[in-house]
CSV table of C-alpha atoms in Angstrom, one decimal:
chain,number,residue,atom,x,y,z
Y,1,MET,CA,11.4,16.2,-20.5
Y,2,THR,CA,8.6,18.2,-21.4
Y,3,ALA,CA,7.0,20.4,-18.7
Y,4,ALA,CA,3.2,21.1,-18.3
Y,5,GLY,CA,2.6,24.2,-20.3
Y,6,ASP,CA,5.4,23.9,-22.7
Y,7,LYS,CA,4.6,24.0,-26.6
Y,8,ILE,CA,4.9,21.0,-28.6
Y,9,ASP,CA,5.4,21.4,-32.4
Y,10,GLY,CA,4.4,25.0,-32.2
Y,11,ARG,CA,1.4,24.7,-30.1
Y,12,SER,CA,0.7,25.3,-26.5
Y,13,LYS,CA,0.2,22.3,-24.4
Y,14,ARG,CA,-2.8,22.9,-22.0
Y,15,ARG,CA,-1.5,22.5,-18.4
Y,16,PRO,CA,-3.3,19.6,-16.9
Y,17,GLY,CA,-5.2,20.1,-13.5
Y,18,VAL,CA,-3.5,19.4,-10.4
Y,19,ASP,CA,-5.6,16.2,-9.5
Y,20,GLN,CA,-4.6,15.1,-13.0
Y,21,GLN,CA,-0.8,15.9,-12.3
Y,22,ARG,CA,-1.0,14.0,-8.9
Y,23,GLU,CA,-2.5,11.0,-10.3
Y,24,THR,CA,0.4,10.8,-13.0
Y,25,ILE,CA,2.8,11.4,-10.3
Y,26,ARG,CA,1.5,8.8,-7.9
Y,27,ARG,CA,1.2,6.2,-10.8
Y,28,THR,CA,4.5,6.6,-11.9
Y,29,ALA,CA,6.0,6.7,-8.1
Y,30,VAL,CA,4.4,3.5,-7.4
Y,31,SER,CA,6.1,2.0,-10.7
Y,32,LEU,CA,9.5,3.2,-9.8
Y,33,PHE,CA,9.1,2.6,-5.9
Y,34,ALA,CA,8.0,-1.3,-6.8
Y,35,ARG,CA,11.4,-1.8,-8.6
Y,36,ALA,CA,14.0,0.2,-6.3
Y,37,GLY,CA,12.3,1.2,-3.2
Y,38,THR,CA,11.1,4.8,-1.8
Y,39,ARG,CA,14.2,5.5,-0.5
Y,40,SER,CA,16.6,4.9,-3.7
Y,41,VAL,CA,14.1,6.9,-5.7
Y,42,SER,CA,14.5,10.9,-6.2
Y,43,ILE,CA,12.3,13.3,-6.6
Y,44,ALA,CA,14.1,14.1,-10.1
Y,45,GLN,CA,13.8,10.8,-11.3
Y,46,ILE,CA,9.8,10.5,-10.5
Y,47,CYS,CA,9.7,13.7,-12.4
Y,48,ASP,CA,11.8,12.5,-15.3
Y,49,ALA,CA,9.5,9.2,-15.6
Y,50,ALA,CA,6.4,11.2,-15.3
Y,51,GLN,CA,7.4,13.8,-17.7
Y,52,VAL,CA,6.7,16.7,-15.3
Y,53,SER,CA,9.0,19.4,-14.1
Y,54,ARG,CA,10.0,19.9,-10.6
Y,55,PRO,CA,7.8,23.2,-9.9
Y,56,THR,CA,4.9,20.8,-11.2
Y,57,PHE,CA,5.9,18.4,-8.5
Y,58,TYR,CA,6.2,20.8,-5.8
Y,59,ARG,CA,2.7,22.3,-6.8
Y,60,CYS,CA,1.5,18.7,-6.1
Y,61,TYR,CA,3.6,17.5,-2.9
Y,62,THR,CA,5.6,19.5,-0.3
Y,63,ASP,CA,8.2,16.5,-0.5
Y,64,LYS,CA,8.8,13.1,-1.5
Y,65,ASN,CA,7.3,11.9,2.0
Y,66,ALA,CA,3.9,13.6,1.3
Y,67,LEU,CA,4.0,11.9,-1.9
Y,68,VAL,CA,4.3,8.4,-0.2
Y,69,GLU,CA,1.8,9.2,2.4
Y,70,ASP,CA,-0.8,10.1,-0.5
Y,71,ILE,CA,0.1,6.8,-1.8
Y,72,TYR,CA,-0.6,4.9,1.4
Y,73,ALA,CA,-3.7,7.0,2.0
Y,74,GLU,CA,-5.2,6.0,-1.4
Y,75,ALA,CA,-4.5,2.3,-0.9
Y,76,VAL,CA,-4.9,1.4,2.6
Y,77,ALA,CA,-5.4,4.5,5.2
Y,78,THR,CA,-8.9,6.0,3.5
Y,79,PRO,CA,-10.3,2.5,3.2
Y,80,SER,CA,-9.2,1.7,6.7
Y,81,THR,CA,-10.7,5.0,8.2
Y,82,ASP,CA,-14.0,4.3,6.3
Y,83,PHE,CA,-14.5,0.8,7.6
Y,84,GLN,CA,-13.9,2.2,11.4
Y,85,LEU,CA,-16.4,4.7,10.8
Y,86,ARG,CA,-19.0,2.3,9.8
Y,87,ALA,CA,-18.0,-0.9,11.6
Y,88,ASN,CA,-20.7,-2.4,13.6
Y,89,LEU,CA,-18.8,-4.3,16.9
Y,90,HIS,CA,-22.2,-5.8,18.0
Y,91,ASP,CA,-23.4,-7.3,14.8
Y,92,SER,CA,-21.0,-10.2,13.4
Y,93,ALA,CA,-22.7,-10.2,10.2
Y,94,ALA,CA,-22.3,-6.8,9.7
Y,95,LEU,CA,-19.0,-6.7,10.6
Y,96,ARG,CA,-17.9,-9.7,8.2
Y,97,GLU,CA,-19.5,-7.9,5.4
Y,98,GLN,CA,-17.5,-4.7,6.2
Y,99,LEU,CA,-14.3,-6.3,6.5
Y,100,ASP,CA,-14.8,-8.0,3.3
Y,101,ALA,CA,-15.4,-4.5,1.7
Y,102,LEU,CA,-12.5,-3.2,3.1
Y,103,PHE,CA,-10.2,-5.8,1.8
Y,104,GLU,CA,-11.9,-5.8,-1.7
Y,105,ARG,CA,-11.0,-1.9,-1.5
Y,106,ILE,CA,-7.3,-2.6,-0.6
Y,107,PHE,CA,-7.0,-5.4,-3.2
Y,108,ALA,CA,-8.3,-2.9,-5.9
Y,109,ASN,CA,-5.2,-1.2,-5.3
Y,110,ALA,CA,-2.8,-4.3,-4.8
Y,111,ASP,CA,0.3,-2.8,-6.3
Y,112,ILE,CA,0.0,0.3,-4.3
Y,113,ALA,CA,-0.7,-1.8,-1.1
Y,114,ARG,CA,2.2,-4.5,-1.9
Y,115,VAL,CA,4.8,-1.2,-2.3
Y,116,ILE,CA,3.8,0.2,1.0
Y,117,PHE,CA,3.7,-3.1,2.9
Y,118,VAL,CA,7.0,-4.3,1.5
Y,119,GLU,CA,8.5,-0.8,2.6
Y,120,ALA,CA,6.9,-1.0,5.8
Y,121,SER,CA,9.5,-3.4,7.0
Y,122,ASP,CA,12.3,-1.0,6.5
Y,123,PRO,CA,12.6,1.2,9.4
Y,124,GLY,CA,14.5,3.7,7.3
Y,125,SER,CA,11.7,4.0,4.7
Y,126,PRO,CA,9.5,7.1,5.1
Y,127,ALA,CA,6.5,4.3,4.7
Y,128,ALA,CA,7.6,2.5,8.1
Y,129,LYS,CA,7.0,6.0,9.8
Y,130,ILE,CA,3.5,6.7,7.9
Y,131,ILE,CA,2.2,3.2,8.5
Y,132,GLU,CA,3.3,3.3,12.4
Y,133,GLU,CA,1.5,6.9,12.4
Y,134,GLY,CA,-1.6,5.3,10.9
Y,135,PHE,CA,-1.8,2.5,13.2
Y,136,ALA,CA,-1.5,4.6,16.3
Y,137,ARG,CA,-4.4,6.9,14.9
Y,138,SER,CA,-6.3,4.0,14.1
Y,139,ALA,CA,-5.7,2.6,17.6
Y,140,ARG,CA,-6.8,5.6,19.2
Y,141,THR,CA,-9.7,5.9,17.1
Y,142,LEU,CA,-10.9,2.1,18.0
Y,143,ALA,CA,-10.2,2.4,21.6
Y,144,ARG,CA,-12.7,5.4,21.5
Y,145,ASP,CA,-15.4,3.5,20.1
Y,146,LEU,CA,-15.0,0.6,22.1
Y,147,LYS,CA,-15.6,2.8,24.8
Y,148,LYS,CA,-18.7,4.2,23.5
Y,149,ALA,CA,-19.9,0.5,22.7
Y,150,GLY,CA,-19.4,-0.1,26.7
Y,151,ILE,CA,-16.3,-2.2,26.1
Y,152,THR,CA,-13.0,-1.4,28.1
Y,153,PRO,CA,-10.4,-1.3,25.5
Y,154,PRO,CA,-7.0,-2.8,25.5
Y,155,SER,CA,-3.6,-1.2,25.2
Y,156,THR,CA,-2.7,0.8,22.1
Y,157,THR,CA,0.0,-2.0,21.7
Y,158,TYR,CA,-2.6,-4.7,21.5
Y,159,LEU,CA,-4.8,-3.0,19.1
Y,160,LYS,CA,-1.9,-2.3,16.9
Y,161,SER,CA,-0.9,-5.8,16.7
Y,162,VAL,CA,-4.1,-6.8,15.5
Y,163,MET,CA,-3.9,-4.2,12.5
Y,164,ALA,CA,-0.2,-5.4,11.8
Y,165,ALA,CA,-1.7,-9.1,11.7
Y,166,VAL,CA,-4.6,-7.7,9.4
Y,167,GLN,CA,-2.3,-6.1,7.3
Y,168,TRP,CA,-0.4,-9.3,7.0
Y,169,LEU,CA,-3.0,-11.3,5.7
Y,170,VAL,CA,-3.9,-8.7,3.1
Y,171,HIS,CA,-0.3,-8.7,1.8
Y,172,ASP,CA,-0.2,-12.4,1.8
Y,173,ALA,CA,-3.5,-12.4,-0.4
Y,174,ILE,CA,-1.7,-10.1,-2.6
Y,175,ASN,CA,1.5,-12.1,-2.9
Y,176,LYS,CA,-0.3,-15.3,-3.7
Y,177,GLY,CA,-1.9,-13.4,-6.7
Y,178,LEU,CA,-5.5,-12.6,-5.5
Y,179,ASP,CA,-7.4,-15.5,-6.9
Y,180,ALA,CA,-10.7,-16.3,-5.4
Y,181,ARG,CA,-9.2,-18.9,-2.4
Y,182,SER,CA,-6.6,-16.3,-1.4
Y,183,ARG,CA,-9.1,-13.7,-1.1
Y,184,ALA,CA,-11.6,-15.7,1.0
Y,185,GLU,CA,-8.9,-17.3,3.2
Y,186,ALA,CA,-7.6,-13.8,4.2
Y,187,LYS,CA,-11.1,-12.3,4.6
Y,188,GLN,CA,-11.8,-15.3,6.7
Y,189,ALA,CA,-8.9,-15.3,8.9
Y,190,ALA,CA,-9.3,-11.5,9.4
Y,191,PHE,CA,-12.8,-11.8,10.6
Y,192,ARG,CA,-11.9,-14.5,13.2
Y,193,LEU,CA,-9.1,-12.3,14.0
Y,194,VAL,CA,-10.9,-9.2,14.9
Y,195,VAL,CA,-13.8,-11.2,16.6
Y,196,ASN,CA,-11.6,-13.0,18.9
Y,197,ALA,CA,-9.8,-9.7,19.5
Y,198,LEU,CA,-13.3,-8.1,20.4
Y,199,ASN,CA,-14.3,-11.1,22.7
Y,200,ASP,CA,-10.6,-11.0,24.5
Y,201,THR,CA,-11.7,-7.4,24.9
Y,202,ALA,CA,-14.9,-7.8,26.5
Y,203,SER,CA,-13.9,-10.5,28.6
């Protein structure tokens, strides 16, 4: 294994920046996680496959859980947060457009999203806790936004169940190969699910 900054053929190799190193580690970890799961892959294995030293890994991430959380943020959490910030709860056409954009952003990182979604079904996986915490944060944010819109929010459990259903739709489309039909069906189902949930909330 060659650590960043080592000499190759007598010449000093320029150390990549932290952002580049993080991207290399993320990309390598996703490939390993897809084959063996997050619990079975060690930091040493990630470092070896990514050709980075352990000090380089710890310069980028405090531990493996931080890496998994970063992967989840890139693929799912950040697009979902952006959607919540922009979602127009009173304009169905705008809401449909924003949901479609959310799905496309997640589809763009389908390999990463698939790993996270599969891992979420394992209670012992770091991903399960990360997604649960993400759902809880999103539910609190959505409840606050509903109050601002003059709508009495339902329970956190109800909101999290809607999020889980939307997540399943994304995962189902990815498993079907993300052809035009599977994308359209997932988006349409998610839109109807969210609209019905909002109508139930408002009634």
